[in-house]
Coordinates of C-alpha atoms in Angstrom, one line a residue:
Chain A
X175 CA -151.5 -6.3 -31.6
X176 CA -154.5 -4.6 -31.0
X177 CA -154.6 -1.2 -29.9
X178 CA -156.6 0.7 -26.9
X179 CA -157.6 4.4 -27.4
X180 CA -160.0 6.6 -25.6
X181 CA -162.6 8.9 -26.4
X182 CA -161.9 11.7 -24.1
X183 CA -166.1 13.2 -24.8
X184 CA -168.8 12.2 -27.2
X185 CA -168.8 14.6 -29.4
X186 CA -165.2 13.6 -30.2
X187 CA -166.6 9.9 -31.3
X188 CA -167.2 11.0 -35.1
X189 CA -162.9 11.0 -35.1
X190 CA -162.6 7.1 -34.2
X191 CA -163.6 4.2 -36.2
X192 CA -165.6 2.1 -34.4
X193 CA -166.5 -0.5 -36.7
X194 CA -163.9 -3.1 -35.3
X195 CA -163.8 -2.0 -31.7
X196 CA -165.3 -3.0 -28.8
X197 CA -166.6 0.2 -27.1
X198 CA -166.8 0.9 -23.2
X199 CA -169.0 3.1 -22.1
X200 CA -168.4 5.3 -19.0
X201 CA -170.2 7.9 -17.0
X202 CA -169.0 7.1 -13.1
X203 CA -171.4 9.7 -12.2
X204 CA -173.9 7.9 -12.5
X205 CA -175.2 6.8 -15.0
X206 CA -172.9 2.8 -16.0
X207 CA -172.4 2.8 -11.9
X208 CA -176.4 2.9 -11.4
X209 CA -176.6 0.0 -14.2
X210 CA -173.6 -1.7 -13.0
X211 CA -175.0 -2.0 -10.1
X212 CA -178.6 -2.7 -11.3
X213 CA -177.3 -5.8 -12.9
X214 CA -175.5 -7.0 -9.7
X215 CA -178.9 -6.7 -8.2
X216 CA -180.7 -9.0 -10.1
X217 CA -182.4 -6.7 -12.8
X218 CA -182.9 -8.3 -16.3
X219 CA -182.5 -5.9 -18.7
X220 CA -181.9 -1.8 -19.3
X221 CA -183.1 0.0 -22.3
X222 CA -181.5 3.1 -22.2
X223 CA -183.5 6.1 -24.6
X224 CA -182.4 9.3 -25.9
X225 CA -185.2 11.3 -24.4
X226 CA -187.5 11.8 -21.1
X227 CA -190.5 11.6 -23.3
X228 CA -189.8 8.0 -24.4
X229 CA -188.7 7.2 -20.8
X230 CA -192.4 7.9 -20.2
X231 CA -194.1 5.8 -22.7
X232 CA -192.1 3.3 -21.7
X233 CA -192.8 3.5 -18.0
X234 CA -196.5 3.8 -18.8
X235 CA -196.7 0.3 -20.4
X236 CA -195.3 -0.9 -17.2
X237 CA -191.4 -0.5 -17.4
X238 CA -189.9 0.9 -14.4
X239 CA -188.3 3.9 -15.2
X240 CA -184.8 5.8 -14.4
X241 CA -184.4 9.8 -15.6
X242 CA -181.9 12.1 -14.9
X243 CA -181.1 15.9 -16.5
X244 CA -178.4 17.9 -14.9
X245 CA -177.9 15.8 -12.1
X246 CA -181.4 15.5 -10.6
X247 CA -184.0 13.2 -11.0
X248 CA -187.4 14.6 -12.9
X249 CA -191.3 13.5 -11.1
X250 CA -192.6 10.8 -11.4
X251 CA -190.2 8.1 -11.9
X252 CA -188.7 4.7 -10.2
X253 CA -185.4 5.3 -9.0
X254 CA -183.0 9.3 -8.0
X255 CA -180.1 8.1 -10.4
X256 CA -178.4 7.1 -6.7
X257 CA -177.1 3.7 -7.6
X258 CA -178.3 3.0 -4.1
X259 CA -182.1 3.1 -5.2
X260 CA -181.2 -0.1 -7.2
X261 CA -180.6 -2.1 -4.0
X262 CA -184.4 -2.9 -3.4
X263 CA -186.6 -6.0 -4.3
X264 CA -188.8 -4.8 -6.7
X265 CA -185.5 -4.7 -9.9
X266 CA -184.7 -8.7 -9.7
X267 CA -186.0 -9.8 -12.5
X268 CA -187.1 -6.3 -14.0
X269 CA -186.6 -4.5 -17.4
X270 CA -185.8 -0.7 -16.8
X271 CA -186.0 2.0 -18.9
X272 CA -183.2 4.3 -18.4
X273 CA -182.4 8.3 -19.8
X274 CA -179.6 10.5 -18.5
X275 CA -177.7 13.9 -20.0
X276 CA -174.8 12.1 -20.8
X277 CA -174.7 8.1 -20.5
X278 CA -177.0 7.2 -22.5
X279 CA -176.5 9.2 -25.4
X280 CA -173.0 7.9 -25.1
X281 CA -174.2 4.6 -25.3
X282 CA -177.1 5.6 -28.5
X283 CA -173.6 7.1 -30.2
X284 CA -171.8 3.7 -30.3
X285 CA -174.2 1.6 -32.0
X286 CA -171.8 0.8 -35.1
X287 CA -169.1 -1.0 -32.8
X288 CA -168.8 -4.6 -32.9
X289 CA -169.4 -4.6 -29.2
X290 CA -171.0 -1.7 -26.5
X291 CA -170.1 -3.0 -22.5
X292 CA -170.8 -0.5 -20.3
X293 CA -167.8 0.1 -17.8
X294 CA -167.6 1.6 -13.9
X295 CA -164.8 1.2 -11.2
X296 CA -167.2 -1.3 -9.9
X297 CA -167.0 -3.8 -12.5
X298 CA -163.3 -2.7 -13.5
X299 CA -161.6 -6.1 -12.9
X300 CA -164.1 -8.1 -14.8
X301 CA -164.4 -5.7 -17.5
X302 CA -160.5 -6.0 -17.9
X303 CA -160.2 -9.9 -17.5
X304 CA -163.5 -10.1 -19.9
X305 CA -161.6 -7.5 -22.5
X306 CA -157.9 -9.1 -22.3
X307 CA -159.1 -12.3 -24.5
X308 CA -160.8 -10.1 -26.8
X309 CA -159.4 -10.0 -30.7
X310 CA -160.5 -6.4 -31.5
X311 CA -159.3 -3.2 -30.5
X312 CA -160.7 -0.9 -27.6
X313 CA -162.3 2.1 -27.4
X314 CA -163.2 3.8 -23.4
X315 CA -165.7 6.2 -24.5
X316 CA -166.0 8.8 -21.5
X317 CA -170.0 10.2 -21.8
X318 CA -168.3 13.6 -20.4
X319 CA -170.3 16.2 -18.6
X320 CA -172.2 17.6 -21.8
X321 CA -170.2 17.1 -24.3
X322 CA -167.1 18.5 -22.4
X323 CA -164.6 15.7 -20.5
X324 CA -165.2 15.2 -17.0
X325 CA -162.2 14.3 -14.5
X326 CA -163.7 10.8 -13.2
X327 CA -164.3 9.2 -16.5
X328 CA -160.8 10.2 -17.5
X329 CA -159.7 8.2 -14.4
X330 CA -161.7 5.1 -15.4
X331 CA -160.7 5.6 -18.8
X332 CA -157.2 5.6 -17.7
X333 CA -157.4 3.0 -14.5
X334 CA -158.7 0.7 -17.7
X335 CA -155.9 1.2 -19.8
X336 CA -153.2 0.2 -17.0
X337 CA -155.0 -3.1 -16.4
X338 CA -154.6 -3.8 -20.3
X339 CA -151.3 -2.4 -21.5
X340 CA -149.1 -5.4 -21.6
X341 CA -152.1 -6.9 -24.1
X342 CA -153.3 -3.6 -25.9
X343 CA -150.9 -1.0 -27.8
X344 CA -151.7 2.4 -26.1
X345 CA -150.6 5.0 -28.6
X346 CA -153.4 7.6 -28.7
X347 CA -152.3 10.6 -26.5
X348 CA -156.0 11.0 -24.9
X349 CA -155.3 7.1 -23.6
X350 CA -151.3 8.1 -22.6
X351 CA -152.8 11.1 -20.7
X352 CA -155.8 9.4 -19.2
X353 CA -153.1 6.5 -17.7
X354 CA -150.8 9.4 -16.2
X355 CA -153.9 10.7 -14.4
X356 CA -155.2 7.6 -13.3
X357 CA -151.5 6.3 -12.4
X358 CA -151.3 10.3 -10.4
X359 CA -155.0 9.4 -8.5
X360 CA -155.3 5.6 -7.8
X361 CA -153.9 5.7 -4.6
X362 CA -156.6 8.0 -3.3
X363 CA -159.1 8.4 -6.0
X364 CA -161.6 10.2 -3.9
X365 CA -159.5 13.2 -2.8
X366 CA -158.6 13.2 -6.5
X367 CA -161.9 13.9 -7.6
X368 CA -163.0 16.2 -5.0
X369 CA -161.5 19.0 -6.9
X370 CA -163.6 18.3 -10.1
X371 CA -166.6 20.5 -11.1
X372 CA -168.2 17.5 -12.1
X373 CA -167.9 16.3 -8.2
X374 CA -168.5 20.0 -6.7
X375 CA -171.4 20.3 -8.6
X376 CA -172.5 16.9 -7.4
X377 CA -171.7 17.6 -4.1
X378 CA -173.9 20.7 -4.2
X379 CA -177.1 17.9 -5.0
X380 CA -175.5 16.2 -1.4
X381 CA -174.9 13.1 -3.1
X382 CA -171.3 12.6 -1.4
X383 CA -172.2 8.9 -0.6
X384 CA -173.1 7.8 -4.2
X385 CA -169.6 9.5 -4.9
X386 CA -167.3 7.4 -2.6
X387 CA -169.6 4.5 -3.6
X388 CA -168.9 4.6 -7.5
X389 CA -165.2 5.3 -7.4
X390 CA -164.7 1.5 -5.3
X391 CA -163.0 -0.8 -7.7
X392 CA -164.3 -4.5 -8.1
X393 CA -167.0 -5.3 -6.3
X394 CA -169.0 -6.4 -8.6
X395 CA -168.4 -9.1 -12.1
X396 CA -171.1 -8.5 -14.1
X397 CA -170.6 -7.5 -17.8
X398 CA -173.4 -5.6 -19.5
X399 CA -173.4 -5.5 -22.9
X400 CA -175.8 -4.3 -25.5
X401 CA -177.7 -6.7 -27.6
X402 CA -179.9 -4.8 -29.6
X403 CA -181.4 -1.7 -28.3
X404 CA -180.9 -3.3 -24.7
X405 CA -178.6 -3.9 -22.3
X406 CA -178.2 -7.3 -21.0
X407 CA -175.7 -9.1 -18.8
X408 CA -173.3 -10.8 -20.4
Chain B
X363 CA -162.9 36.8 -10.4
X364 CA -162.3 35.5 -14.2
X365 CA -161.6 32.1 -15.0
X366 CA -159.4 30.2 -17.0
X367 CA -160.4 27.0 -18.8
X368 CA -158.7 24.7 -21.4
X369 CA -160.4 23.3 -24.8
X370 CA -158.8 19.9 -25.6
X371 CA -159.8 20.0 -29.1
X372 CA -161.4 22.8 -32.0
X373 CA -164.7 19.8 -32.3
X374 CA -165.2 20.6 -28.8
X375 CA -165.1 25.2 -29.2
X376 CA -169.1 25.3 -29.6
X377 CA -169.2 24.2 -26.5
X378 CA -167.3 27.6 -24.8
X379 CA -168.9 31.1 -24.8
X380 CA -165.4 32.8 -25.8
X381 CA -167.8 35.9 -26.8
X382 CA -166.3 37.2 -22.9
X383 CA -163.0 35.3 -23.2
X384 CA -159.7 35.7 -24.1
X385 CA -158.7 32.5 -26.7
X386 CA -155.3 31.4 -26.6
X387 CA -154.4 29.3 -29.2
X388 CA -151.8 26.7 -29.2
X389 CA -150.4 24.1 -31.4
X390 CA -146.8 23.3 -29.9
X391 CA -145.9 21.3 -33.1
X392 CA -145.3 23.4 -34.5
X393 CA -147.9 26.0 -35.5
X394 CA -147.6 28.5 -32.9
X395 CA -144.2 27.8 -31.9
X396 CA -143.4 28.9 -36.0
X397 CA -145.4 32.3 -35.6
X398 CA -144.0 33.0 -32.1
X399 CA -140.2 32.7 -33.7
X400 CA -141.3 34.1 -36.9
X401 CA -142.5 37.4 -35.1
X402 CA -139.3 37.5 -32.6
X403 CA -137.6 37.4 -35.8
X404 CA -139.1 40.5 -37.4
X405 CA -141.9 39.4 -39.2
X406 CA -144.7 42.3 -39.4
X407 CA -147.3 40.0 -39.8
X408 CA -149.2 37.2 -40.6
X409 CA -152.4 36.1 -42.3
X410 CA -154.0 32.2 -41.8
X411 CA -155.9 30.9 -43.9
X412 CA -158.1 27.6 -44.4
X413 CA -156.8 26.1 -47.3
X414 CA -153.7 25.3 -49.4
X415 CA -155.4 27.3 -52.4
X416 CA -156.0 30.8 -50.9
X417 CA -152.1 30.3 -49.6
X418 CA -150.9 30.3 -52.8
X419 CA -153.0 33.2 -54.2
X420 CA -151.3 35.1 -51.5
X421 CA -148.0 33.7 -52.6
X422 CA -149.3 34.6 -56.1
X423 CA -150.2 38.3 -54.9
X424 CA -146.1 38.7 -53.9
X425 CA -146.8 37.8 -50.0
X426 CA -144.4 34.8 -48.8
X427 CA -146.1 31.9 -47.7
X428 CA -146.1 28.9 -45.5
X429 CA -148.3 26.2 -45.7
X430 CA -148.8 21.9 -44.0
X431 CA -150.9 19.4 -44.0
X432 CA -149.9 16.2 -42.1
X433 CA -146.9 17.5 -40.5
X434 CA -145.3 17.7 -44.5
X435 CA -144.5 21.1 -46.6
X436 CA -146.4 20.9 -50.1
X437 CA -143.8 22.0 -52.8
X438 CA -143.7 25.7 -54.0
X439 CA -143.6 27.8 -50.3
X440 CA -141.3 29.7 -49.1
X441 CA -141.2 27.8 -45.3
X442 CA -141.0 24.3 -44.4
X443 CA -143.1 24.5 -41.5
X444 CA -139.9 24.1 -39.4
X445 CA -139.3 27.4 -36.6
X446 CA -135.5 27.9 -37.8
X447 CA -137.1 28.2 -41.2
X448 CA -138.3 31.3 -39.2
X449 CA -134.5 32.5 -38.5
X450 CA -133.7 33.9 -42.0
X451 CA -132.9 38.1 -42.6
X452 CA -136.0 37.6 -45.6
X453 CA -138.8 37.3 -43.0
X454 CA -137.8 41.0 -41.4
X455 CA -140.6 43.1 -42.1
X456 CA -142.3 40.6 -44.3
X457 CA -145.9 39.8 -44.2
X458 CA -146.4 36.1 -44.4
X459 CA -149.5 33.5 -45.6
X460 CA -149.8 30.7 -43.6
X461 CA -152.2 27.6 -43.3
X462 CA -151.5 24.2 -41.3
X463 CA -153.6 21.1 -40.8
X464 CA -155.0 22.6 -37.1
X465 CA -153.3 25.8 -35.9
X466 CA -154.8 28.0 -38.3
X467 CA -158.3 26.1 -38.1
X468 CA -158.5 26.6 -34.3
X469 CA -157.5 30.4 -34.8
X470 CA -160.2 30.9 -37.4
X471 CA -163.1 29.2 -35.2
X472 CA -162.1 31.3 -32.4
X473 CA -163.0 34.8 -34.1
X474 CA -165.8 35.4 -31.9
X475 CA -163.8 35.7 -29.2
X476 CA -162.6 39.8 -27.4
X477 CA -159.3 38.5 -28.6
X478 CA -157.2 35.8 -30.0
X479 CA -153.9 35.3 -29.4
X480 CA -151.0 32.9 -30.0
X481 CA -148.9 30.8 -27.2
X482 CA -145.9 28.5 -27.8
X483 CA -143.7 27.4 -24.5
X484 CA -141.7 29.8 -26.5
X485 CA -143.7 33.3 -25.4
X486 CA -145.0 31.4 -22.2
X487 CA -144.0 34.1 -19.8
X488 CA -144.5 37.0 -21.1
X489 CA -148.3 35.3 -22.5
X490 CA -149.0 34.8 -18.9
X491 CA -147.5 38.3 -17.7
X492 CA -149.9 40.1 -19.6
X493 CA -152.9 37.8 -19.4
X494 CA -152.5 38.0 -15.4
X495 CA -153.9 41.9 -15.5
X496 CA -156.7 41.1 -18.6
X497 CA -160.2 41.5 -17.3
X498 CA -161.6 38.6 -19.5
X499 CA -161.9 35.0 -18.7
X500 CA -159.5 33.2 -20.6
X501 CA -159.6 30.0 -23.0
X502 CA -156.5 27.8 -23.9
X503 CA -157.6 26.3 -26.9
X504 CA -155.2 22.9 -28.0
X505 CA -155.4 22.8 -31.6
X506 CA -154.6 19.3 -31.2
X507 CA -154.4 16.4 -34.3
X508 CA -157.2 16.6 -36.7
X509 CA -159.7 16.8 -33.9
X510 CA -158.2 14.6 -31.3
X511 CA -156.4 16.1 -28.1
X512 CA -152.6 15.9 -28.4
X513 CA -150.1 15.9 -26.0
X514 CA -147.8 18.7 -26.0
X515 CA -150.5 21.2 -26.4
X516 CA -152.6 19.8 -23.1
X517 CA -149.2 20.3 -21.8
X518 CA -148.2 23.8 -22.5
X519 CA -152.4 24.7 -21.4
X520 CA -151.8 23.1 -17.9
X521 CA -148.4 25.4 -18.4
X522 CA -150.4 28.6 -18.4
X523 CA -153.1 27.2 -15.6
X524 CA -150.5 26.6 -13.4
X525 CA -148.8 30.1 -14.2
X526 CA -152.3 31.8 -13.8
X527 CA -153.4 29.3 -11.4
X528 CA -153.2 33.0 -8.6
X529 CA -155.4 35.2 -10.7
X530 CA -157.7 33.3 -12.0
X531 CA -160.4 30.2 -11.1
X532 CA -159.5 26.7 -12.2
X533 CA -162.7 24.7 -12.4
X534 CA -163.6 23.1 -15.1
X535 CA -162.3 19.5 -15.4
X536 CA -160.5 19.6 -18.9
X537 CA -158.1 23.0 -17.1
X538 CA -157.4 20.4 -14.1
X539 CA -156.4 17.5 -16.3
X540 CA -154.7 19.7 -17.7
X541 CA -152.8 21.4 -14.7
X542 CA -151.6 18.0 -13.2
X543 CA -150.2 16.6 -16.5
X544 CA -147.8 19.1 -16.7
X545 CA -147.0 19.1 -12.6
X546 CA -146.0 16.0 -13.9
X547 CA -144.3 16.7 -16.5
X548 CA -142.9 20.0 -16.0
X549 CA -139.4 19.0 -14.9
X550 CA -138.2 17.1 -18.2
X551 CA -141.1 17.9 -21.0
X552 CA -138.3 16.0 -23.5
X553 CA -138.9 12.7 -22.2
X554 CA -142.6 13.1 -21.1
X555 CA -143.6 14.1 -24.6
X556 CA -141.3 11.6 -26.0
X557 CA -143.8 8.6 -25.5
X558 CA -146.8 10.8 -27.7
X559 CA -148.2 9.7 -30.7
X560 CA -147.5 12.9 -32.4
X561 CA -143.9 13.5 -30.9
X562 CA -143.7 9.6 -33.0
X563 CA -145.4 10.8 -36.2
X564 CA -142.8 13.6 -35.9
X565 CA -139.7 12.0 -35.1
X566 CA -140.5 9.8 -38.3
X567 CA -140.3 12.9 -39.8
X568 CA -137.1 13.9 -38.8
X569 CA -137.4 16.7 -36.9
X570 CA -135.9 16.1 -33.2
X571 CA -134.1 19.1 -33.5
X572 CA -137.8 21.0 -33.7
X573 CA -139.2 19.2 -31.0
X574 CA -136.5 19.9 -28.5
X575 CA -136.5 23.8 -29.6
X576 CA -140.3 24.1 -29.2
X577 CA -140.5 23.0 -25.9
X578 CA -138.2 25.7 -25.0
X579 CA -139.6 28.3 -22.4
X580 CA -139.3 31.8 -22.4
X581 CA -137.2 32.6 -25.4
X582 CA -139.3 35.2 -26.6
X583 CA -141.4 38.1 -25.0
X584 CA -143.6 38.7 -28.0
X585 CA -146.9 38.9 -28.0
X586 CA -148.6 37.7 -31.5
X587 CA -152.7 38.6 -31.3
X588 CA -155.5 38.6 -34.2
X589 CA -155.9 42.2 -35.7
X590 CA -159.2 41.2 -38.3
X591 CA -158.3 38.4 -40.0
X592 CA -154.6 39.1 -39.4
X593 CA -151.7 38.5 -36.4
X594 CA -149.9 41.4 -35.5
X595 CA -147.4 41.9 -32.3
X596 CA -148.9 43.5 -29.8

């Protein structure tokens, strides 16, 4: 039987192999909600990049462009990070370049896995029917709030884990705990999370509606992936 | 007003300025819960250390030692790692060499610190009596499984949170977590920690009888704290 684990921060990831897992990727706020939803509305492709300089170059051979640092969105670029600045025209069809503190460099991190999807409350159910079927083992890899973990991607982490524990052994106590705090939360996720630094500080940049957005479940099925250096949908 | 967070895991310590902080360090299986007993026992005092080599030059020197690695007692010390090896008249007054696969590594990355002490569910209440009138933020640091966050010591640091929870701030994520696991568990830790990988790895190796003694709370009102490179009572 395979097994699902979790990843409770990036800078934990050296401490899993990852050779034969599928790895999730997950950074609610905002980063895999923005390109959850980008996908849903019709964009291409994401190439997510370590660094705002490369985010640049990329934008200036005719990319559109996506960077975040600490929450806010630098000049100069295409969308805030608000997955709500994907709901516009111009991304069907579009290739985006995308940098963030934490999401990205999750997603960099997990290059050696047989698999990188990128995960969100809204894609949830897909993810999970998608992952049931799968033949290797599962790793949620929460991006964290630099480098330490963060409440809501616990909560996805864990939300994850109870929609595949009658086909996946959970046996890592970062999984066991991230299902107790998911199973404590679900029924009213956003109160949860208001407590959170992650969420206080976010609340500080007003961004209250992107919150209640990224923690609804299902609303979307798409499945990005990584093939390559880009994100596609499955 | 000081704070108190939690470190899930020694990989994750860089990430904490502990140069204003109290570090208490916590490894419920069974580092700290052994040094806690040892010292309500009568030790004097005792020295970590790294590795299995300088242990036995202690030994060597006429010191008793202790040492583990993987939850197993390497042949030649005087302790088996278990606390009621602790409960003998030879450790009264005795100075005693200790090293364990994460205990002693997370109290020798947290020398930076004002001050480093030791906490077990054991010395729970009198940890948080005198940590309640300390003018220094405070860190729980889990030593955790090779890296990874375990269990029982996320437990026993949402233990002190909640204890502390009056007199000092809660807000970083991994403290909350941290908090509400153990609201959750607090009423029958047995069975909660019964389902952990490491409570499994343990009970393979026999030692129910430890388990159910270290999450005791309240046995002891000592105080064990780094004096240089070596644990005194306080």
């Amino acid at each position: 039987m395979q097994k699902i684990d979790v990843c409770i921060s990036p800078e934990l990831l050296h401490l899993y192999n990852i050779e034969n897992s599928i790895v999730v990727v997950v950074d609610i706020f905002r980063a895999t909600s923005c390109m959850t939803t980008a996908f849903a509305n019709g964009v291409e492709a994401i190439i997510p990049v370590s660094t705002i300089e490369e985010c640049v170059s990329y934008q200036q051979k005719g990319y559109l462009a996506a960077a975040e640092r600490d929450g806010k969105t630098p000049e100069g670029f295409d969308f805030d990070n608000s997955p709500f600045s994907y709901m516009v025209e111009k991304v069907n069809g579009a290739t985006i370049c995308v940098t963030t503190t934490n999401g990205t460099l999750a997603i960099t991190k997990s290059k050696s896995a047989v698999k990188v999807m990128v995960g969100a409350f809204l894609n949830l159910g897909a993810l999970a029917s998608y992952l049931k079927d799968q033949q290797y083992d599962i790793l949620v890899l929460c991006a964290g709030w630099k480098g330490k973990p963060n409440l809501e991607d616990t909560l996805f982490a864990g939300a994850l884990v109870e929609r595949l524990q009658e086909e996946f052994m959970v046996e890592d106590d970062s999984a066991l705990m991230a299902l107790r705090q998911y199973e404590l939360a679900k029924n009213d996720l956003l109160s949860f999370v208001a407590s959170s630094s992650h969420v206080k500080r976010l609340q500080r940049l007003g961004i209250q509606k992107d919150i209640a957005y990224c923690l609804q479940q299902d609303l979307y099925d798409v499945l990005p992936v990584m093939r390559g250096n880009t994100l596609v949908k499955m």
